[in-house]
PDB file of C-alpha atoms in Angstrom:
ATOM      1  CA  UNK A   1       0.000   0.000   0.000  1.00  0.00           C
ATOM      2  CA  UNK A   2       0.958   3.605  -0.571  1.00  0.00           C
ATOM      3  CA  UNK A   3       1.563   6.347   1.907  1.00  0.00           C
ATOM      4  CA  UNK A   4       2.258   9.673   2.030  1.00  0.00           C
ATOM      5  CA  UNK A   5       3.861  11.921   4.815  1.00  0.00           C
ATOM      6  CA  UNK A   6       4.205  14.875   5.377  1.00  0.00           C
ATOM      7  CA  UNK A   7       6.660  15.081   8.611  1.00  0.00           C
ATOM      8  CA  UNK A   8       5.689  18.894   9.900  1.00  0.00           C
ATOM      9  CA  UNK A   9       2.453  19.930  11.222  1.00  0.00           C
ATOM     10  CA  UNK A  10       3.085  23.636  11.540  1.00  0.00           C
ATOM     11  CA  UNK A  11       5.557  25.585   9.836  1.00  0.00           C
ATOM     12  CA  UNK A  12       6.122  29.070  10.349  1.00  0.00           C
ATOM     13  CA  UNK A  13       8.486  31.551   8.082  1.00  0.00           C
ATOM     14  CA  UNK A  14       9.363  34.969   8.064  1.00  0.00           C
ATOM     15  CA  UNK A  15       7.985  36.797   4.616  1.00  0.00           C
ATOM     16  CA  UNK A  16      10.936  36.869   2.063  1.00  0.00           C
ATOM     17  CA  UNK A  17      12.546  33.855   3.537  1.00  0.00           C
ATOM     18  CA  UNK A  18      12.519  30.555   1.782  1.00  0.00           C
ATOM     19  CA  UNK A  19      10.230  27.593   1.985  1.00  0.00           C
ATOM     20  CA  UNK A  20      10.265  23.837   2.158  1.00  0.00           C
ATOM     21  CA  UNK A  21       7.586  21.858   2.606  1.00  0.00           C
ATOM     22  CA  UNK A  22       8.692  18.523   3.023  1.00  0.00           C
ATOM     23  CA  UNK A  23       6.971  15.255   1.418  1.00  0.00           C
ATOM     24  CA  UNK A  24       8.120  11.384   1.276  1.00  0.00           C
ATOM     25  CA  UNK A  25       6.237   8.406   0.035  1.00  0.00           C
ATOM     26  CA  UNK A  26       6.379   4.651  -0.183  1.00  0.00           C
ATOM     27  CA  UNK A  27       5.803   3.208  -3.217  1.00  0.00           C
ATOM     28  CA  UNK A  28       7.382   0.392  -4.607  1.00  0.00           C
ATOM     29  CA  UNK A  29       5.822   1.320  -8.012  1.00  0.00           C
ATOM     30  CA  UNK A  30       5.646   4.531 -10.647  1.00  0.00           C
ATOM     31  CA  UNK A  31       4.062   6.944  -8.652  1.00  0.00           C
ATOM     32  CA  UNK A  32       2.609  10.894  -9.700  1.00  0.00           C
ATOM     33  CA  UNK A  33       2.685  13.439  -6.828  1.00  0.00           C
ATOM     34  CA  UNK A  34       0.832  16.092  -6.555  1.00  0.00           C
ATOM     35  CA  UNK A  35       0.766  19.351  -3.932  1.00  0.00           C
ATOM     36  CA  UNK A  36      -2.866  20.539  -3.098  1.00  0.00           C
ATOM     37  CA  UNK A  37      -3.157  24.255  -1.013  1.00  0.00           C
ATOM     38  CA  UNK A  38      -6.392  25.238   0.751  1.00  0.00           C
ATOM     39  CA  UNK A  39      -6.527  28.410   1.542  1.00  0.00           C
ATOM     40  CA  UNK A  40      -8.408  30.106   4.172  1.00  0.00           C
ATOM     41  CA  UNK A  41     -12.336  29.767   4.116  1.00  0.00           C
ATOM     42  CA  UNK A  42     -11.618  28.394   0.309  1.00  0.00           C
ATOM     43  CA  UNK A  43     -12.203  24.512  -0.942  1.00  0.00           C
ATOM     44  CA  UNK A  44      -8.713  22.135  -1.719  1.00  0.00           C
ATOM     45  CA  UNK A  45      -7.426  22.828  -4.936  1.00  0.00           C
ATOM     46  CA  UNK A  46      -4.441  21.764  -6.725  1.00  0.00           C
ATOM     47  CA  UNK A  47      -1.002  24.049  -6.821  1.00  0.00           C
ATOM     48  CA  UNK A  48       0.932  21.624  -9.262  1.00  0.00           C
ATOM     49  CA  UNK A  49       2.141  18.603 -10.140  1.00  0.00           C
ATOM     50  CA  UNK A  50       5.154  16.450 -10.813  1.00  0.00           C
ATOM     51  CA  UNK A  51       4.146  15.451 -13.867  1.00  0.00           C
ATOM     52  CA  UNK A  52       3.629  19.194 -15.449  1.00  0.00           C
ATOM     53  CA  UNK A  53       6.547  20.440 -13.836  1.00  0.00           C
ATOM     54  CA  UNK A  54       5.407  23.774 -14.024  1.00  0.00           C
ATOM     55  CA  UNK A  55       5.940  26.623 -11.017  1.00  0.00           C
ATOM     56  CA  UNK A  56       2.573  27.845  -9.700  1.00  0.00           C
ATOM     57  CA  UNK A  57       2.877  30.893  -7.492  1.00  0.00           C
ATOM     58  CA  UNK A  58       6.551  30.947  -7.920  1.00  0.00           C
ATOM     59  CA  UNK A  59       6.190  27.529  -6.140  1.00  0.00           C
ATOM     60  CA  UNK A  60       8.190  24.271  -7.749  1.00  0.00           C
ATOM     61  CA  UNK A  61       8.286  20.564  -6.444  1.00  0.00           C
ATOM     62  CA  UNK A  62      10.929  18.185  -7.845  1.00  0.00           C
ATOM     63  CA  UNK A  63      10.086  13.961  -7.449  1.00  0.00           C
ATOM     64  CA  UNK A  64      13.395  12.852  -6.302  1.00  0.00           C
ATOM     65  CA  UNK A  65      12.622   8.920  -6.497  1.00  0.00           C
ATOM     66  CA  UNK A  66      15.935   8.216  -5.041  1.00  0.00           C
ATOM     67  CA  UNK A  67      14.600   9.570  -1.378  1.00  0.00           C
ATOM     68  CA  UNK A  68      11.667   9.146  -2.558  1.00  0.00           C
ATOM     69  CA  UNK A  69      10.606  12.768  -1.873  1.00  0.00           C
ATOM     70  CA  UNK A  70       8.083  15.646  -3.422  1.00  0.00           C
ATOM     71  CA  UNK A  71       8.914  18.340  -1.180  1.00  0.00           C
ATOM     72  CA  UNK A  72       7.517  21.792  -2.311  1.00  0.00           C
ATOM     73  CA  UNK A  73      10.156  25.069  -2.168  1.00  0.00           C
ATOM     74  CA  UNK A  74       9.407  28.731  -2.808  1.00  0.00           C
ATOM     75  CA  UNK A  75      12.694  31.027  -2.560  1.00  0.00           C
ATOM     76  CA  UNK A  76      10.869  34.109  -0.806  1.00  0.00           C
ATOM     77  CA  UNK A  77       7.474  33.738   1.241  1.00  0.00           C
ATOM     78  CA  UNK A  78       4.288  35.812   0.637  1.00  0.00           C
ATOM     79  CA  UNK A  79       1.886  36.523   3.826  1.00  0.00           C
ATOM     80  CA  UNK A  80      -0.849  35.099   0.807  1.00  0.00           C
ATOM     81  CA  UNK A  81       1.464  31.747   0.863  1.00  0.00           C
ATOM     82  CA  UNK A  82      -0.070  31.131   4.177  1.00  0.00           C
ATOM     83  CA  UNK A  83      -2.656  28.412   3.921  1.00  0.00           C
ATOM     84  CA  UNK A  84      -2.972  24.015   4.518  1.00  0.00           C
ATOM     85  CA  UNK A  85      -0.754  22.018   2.023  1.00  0.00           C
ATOM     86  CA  UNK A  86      -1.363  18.843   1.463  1.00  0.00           C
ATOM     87  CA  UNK A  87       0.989  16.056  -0.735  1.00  0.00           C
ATOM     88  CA  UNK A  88      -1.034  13.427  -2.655  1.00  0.00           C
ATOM     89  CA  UNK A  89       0.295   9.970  -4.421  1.00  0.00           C
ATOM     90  CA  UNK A  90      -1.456   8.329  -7.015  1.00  0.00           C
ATOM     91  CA  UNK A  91      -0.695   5.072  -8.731  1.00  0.00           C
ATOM     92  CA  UNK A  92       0.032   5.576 -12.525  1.00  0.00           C
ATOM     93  CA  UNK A  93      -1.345   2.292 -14.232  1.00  0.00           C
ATOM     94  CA  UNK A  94      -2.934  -0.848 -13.331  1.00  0.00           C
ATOM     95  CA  UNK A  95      -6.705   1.434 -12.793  1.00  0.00           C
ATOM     96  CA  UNK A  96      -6.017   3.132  -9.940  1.00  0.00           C
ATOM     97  CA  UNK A  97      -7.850   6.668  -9.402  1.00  0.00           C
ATOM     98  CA  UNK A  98      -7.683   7.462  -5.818  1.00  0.00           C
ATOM     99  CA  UNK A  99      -5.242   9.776  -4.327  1.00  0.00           C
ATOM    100  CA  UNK A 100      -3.654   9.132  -1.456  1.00  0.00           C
ATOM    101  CA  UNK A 101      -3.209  12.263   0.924  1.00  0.00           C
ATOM    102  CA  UNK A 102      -0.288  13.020   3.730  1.00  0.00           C
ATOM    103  CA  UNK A 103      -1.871  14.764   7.084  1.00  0.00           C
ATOM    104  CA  UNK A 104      -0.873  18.141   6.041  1.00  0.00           C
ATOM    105  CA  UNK A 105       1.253  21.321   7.128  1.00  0.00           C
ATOM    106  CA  UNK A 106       0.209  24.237   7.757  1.00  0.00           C
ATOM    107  CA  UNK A 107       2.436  27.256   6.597  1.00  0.00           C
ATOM    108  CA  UNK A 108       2.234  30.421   8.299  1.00  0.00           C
ATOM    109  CA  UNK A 109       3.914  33.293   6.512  1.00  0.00           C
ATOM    110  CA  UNK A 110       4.516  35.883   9.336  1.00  0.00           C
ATOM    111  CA  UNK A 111       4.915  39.783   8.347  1.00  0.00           C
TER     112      UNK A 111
ATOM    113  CA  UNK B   1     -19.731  27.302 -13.940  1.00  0.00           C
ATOM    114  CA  UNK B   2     -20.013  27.133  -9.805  1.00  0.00           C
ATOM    115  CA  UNK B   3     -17.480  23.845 -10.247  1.00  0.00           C
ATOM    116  CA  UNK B   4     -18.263  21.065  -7.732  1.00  0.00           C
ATOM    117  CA  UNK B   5     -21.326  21.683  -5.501  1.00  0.00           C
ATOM    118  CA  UNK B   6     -21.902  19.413  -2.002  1.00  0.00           C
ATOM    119  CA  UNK B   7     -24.978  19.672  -0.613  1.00  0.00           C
ATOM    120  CA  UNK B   8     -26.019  20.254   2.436  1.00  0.00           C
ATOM    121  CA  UNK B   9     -23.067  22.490   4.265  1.00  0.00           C
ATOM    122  CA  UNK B  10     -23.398  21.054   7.378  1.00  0.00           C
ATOM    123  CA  UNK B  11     -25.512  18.033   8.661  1.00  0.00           C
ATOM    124  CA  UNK B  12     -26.287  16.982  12.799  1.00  0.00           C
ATOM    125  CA  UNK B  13     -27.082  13.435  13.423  1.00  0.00           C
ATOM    126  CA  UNK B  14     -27.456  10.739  16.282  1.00  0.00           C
ATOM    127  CA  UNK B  15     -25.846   7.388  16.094  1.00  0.00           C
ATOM    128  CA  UNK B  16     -27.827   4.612  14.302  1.00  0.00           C
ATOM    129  CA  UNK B  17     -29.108   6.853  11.695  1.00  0.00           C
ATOM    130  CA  UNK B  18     -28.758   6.935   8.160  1.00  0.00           C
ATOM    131  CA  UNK B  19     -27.367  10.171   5.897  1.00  0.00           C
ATOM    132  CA  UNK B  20     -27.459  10.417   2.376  1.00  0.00           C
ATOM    133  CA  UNK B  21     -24.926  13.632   1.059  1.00  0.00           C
ATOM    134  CA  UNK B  22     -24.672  14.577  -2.466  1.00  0.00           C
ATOM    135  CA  UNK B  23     -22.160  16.183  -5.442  1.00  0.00           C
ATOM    136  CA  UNK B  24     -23.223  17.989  -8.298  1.00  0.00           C
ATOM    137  CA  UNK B  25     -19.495  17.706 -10.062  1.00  0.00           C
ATOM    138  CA  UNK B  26     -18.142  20.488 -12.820  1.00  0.00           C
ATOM    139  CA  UNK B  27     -19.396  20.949 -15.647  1.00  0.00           C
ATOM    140  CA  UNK B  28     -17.676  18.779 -18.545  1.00  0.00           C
ATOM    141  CA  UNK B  29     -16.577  16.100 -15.658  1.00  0.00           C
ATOM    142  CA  UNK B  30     -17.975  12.160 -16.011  1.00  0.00           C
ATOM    143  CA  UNK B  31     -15.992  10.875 -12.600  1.00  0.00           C
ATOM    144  CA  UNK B  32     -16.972  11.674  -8.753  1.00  0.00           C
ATOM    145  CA  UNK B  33     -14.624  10.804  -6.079  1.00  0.00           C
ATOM    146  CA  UNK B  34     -15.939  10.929  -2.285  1.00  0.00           C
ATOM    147  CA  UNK B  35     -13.353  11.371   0.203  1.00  0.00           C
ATOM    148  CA  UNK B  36     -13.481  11.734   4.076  1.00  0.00           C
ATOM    149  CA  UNK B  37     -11.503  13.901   6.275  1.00  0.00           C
ATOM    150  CA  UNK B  38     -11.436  14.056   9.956  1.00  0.00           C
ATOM    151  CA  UNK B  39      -9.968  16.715  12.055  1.00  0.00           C
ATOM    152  CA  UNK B  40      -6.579  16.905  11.701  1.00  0.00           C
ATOM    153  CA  UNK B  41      -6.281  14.402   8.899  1.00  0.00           C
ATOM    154  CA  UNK B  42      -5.673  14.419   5.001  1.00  0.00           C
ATOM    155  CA  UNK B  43      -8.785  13.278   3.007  1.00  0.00           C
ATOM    156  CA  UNK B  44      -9.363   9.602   2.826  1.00  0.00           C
ATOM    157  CA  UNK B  45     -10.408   8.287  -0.135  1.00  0.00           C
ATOM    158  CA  UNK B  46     -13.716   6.130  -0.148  1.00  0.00           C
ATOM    159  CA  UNK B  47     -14.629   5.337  -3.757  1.00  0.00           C
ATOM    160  CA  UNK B  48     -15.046   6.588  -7.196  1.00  0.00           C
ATOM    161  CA  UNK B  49     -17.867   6.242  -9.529  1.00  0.00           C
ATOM    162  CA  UNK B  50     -17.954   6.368 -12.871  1.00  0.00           C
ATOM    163  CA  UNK B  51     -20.452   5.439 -15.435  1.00  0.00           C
ATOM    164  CA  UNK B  52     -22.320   4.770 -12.675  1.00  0.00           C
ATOM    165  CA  UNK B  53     -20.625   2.202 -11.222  1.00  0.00           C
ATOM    166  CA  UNK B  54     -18.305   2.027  -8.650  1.00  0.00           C
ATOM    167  CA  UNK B  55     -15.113   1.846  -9.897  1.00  0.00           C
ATOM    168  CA  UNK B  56     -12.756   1.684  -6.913  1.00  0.00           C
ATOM    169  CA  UNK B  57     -13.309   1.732  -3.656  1.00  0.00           C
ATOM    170  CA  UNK B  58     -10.505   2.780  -0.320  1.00  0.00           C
ATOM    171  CA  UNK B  59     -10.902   0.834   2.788  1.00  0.00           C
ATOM    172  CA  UNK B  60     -14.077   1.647   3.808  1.00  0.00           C
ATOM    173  CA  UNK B  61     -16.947  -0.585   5.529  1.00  0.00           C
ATOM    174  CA  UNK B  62     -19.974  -1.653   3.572  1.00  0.00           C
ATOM    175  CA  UNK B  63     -21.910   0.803   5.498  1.00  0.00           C
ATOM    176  CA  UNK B  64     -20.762   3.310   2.802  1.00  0.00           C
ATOM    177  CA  UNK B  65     -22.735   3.129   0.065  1.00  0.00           C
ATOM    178  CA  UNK B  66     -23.018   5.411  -2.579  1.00  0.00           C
ATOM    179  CA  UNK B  67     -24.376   6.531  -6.384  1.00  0.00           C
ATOM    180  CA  UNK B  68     -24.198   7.952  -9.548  1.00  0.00           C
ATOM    181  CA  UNK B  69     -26.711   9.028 -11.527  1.00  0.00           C
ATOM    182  CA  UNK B  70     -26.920   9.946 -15.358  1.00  0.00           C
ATOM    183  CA  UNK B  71     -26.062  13.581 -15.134  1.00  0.00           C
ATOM    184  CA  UNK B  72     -23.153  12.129 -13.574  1.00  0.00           C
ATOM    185  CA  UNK B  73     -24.211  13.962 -10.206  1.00  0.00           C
ATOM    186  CA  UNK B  74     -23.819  11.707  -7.121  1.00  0.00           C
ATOM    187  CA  UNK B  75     -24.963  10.699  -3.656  1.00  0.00           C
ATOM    188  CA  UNK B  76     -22.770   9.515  -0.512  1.00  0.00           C
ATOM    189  CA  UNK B  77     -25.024   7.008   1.672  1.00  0.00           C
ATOM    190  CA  UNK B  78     -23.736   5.916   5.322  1.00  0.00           C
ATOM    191  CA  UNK B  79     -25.615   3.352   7.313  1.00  0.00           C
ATOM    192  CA  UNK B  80     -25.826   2.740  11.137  1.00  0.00           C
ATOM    193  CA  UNK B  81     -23.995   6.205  12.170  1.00  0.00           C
ATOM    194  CA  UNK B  82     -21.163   5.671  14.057  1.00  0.00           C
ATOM    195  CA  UNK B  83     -19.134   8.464  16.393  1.00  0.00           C
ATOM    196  CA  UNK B  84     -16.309   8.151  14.245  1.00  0.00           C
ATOM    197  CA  UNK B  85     -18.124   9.252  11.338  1.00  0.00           C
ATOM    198  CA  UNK B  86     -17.685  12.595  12.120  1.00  0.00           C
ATOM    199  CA  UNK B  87     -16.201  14.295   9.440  1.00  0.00           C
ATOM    200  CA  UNK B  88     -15.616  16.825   6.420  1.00  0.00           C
ATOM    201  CA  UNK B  89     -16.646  14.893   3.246  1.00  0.00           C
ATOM    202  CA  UNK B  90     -15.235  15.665  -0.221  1.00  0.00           C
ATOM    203  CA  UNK B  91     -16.307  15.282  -3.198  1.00  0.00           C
ATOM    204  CA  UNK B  92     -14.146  15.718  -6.185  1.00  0.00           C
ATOM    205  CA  UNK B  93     -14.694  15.611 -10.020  1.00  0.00           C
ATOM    206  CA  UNK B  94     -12.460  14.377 -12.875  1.00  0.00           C
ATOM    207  CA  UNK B  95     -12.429  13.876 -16.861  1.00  0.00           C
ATOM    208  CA  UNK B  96     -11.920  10.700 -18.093  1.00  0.00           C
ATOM    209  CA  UNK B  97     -11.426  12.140 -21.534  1.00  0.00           C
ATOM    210  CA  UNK B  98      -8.934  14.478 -19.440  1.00  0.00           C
ATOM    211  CA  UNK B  99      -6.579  12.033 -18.121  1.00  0.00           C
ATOM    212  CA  UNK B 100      -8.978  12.249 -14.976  1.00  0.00           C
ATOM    213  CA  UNK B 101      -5.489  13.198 -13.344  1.00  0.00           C
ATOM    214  CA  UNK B 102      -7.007  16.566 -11.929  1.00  0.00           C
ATOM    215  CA  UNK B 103      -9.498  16.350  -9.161  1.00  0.00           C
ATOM    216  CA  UNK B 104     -11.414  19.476  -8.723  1.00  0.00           C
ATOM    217  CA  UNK B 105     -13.188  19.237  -5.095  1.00  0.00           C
ATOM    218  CA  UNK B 106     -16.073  20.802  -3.858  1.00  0.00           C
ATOM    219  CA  UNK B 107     -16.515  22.758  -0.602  1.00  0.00           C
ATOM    220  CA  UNK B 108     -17.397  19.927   1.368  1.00  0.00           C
ATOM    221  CA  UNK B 109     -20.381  18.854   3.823  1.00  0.00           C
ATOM    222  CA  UNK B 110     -19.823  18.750   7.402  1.00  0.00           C
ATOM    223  CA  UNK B 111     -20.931  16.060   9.339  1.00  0.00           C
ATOM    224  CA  UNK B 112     -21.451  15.388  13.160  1.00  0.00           C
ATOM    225  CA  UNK B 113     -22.629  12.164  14.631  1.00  0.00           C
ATOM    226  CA  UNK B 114     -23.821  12.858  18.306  1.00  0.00           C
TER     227      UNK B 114
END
């Protein structure tokens, strides 16, 4: 089984310092990560993923399948940064659909 | 388009009952996902439907039950409520035609078992 984790709760950075939002999984198979953000009083929605390898709100995540790692850096914090992000896992092949979440950390971008 | 509607918000019930939630997904989307999330926890996934059949399903008793209907909307049953049920549950959309890698989720419907 796959599982996702996401080893801080809380993290709290100074705006203009960097970010890292760490992310591991176990998979023994080909695996696509993604990084969902919920802000404030909004519904989950997705900031990017490994597959697009785009940057989304000057945010990037790079699938290091050696550590097997996703973590999520941004090289200067915004106070609008601040918000729940969530790393997901899903199976690529054999019909799986589901993503698998981690618990979550919460960034908090202080002024 | 309002994207994925959940209806109702929020929901109070006693244990031993019965709730039925439901997902109106985006427009253009075949696929519903229902996932749960309890305080302090990542969504869970429960199933997926999709052509009105469930196509996967997480690891979630048989008192979870759901549907999908043809305008692809969908409902979320749960039998026998139990304490633990108490949750935020998700629904989330996908294209098939779209890879159905994207999951677009709605705002969720709040429910507490007393």
């Amino acid at each position: 089984a796959q599982r996702v984790t996401q080893p801080e709760k809380l993290l709290s950075v100074f705006k203009g310092a960097p970010v890292e939002l760490k992310c591991n999984y176990s998979y023994s198979g080909s695996p696509e990560l993604f990084w969902y953000v919920q802000y404030s009083r909004q519904r989950l929605q997705l900031l990017l993923r490994h597959i697009s390898r785009e940057s989304i709100k000057g945010f990037t995540a790079d699938l290091n399948k050696g550590e097997t790692s996703f973590h999520l850096k941004k090289p200067f914090a915004q106070e609008e940064d601040s918000a729940m992000y969530y790393c997901a896992l899903r199976r690529i092949g054999a019909g799986s659909y589901q993503l698998t979440f981690g618990k979550g950390t919460k960034l908090s971008v202080i002024p | 388009d309002a994207g994925v509607t959940q209806s109702p918000t929020h929901l109070i019930k006693t244990r031993g009952q019965q709730v039925t939630l439901r997902c109106s997904p985006k427009s253009g989307h075949d696929t519903v996902s229902w996932y749960q999330q309890a305080l302090g926890q990542g969504p869970q996934f429960i199933f997926q439907y999709y052509e009105e059949e469930e196509r996967q399903r997480g690891n979630f008793p048989d008192r979870f039950s759901g549907h999908q209907f043809p305008n692809y909307s969908s409902e979320l049953n749960v039998n026998a409520l139990l304490l633990g049920d108490s949750a935020l549950y998700l629904c989330a959309s996908s294209s098939i035609a779209g890879g159905g890698n994207e999951q677009f989720f709605g705002p969720g419907t709040r429910l507490t078992v007393l």
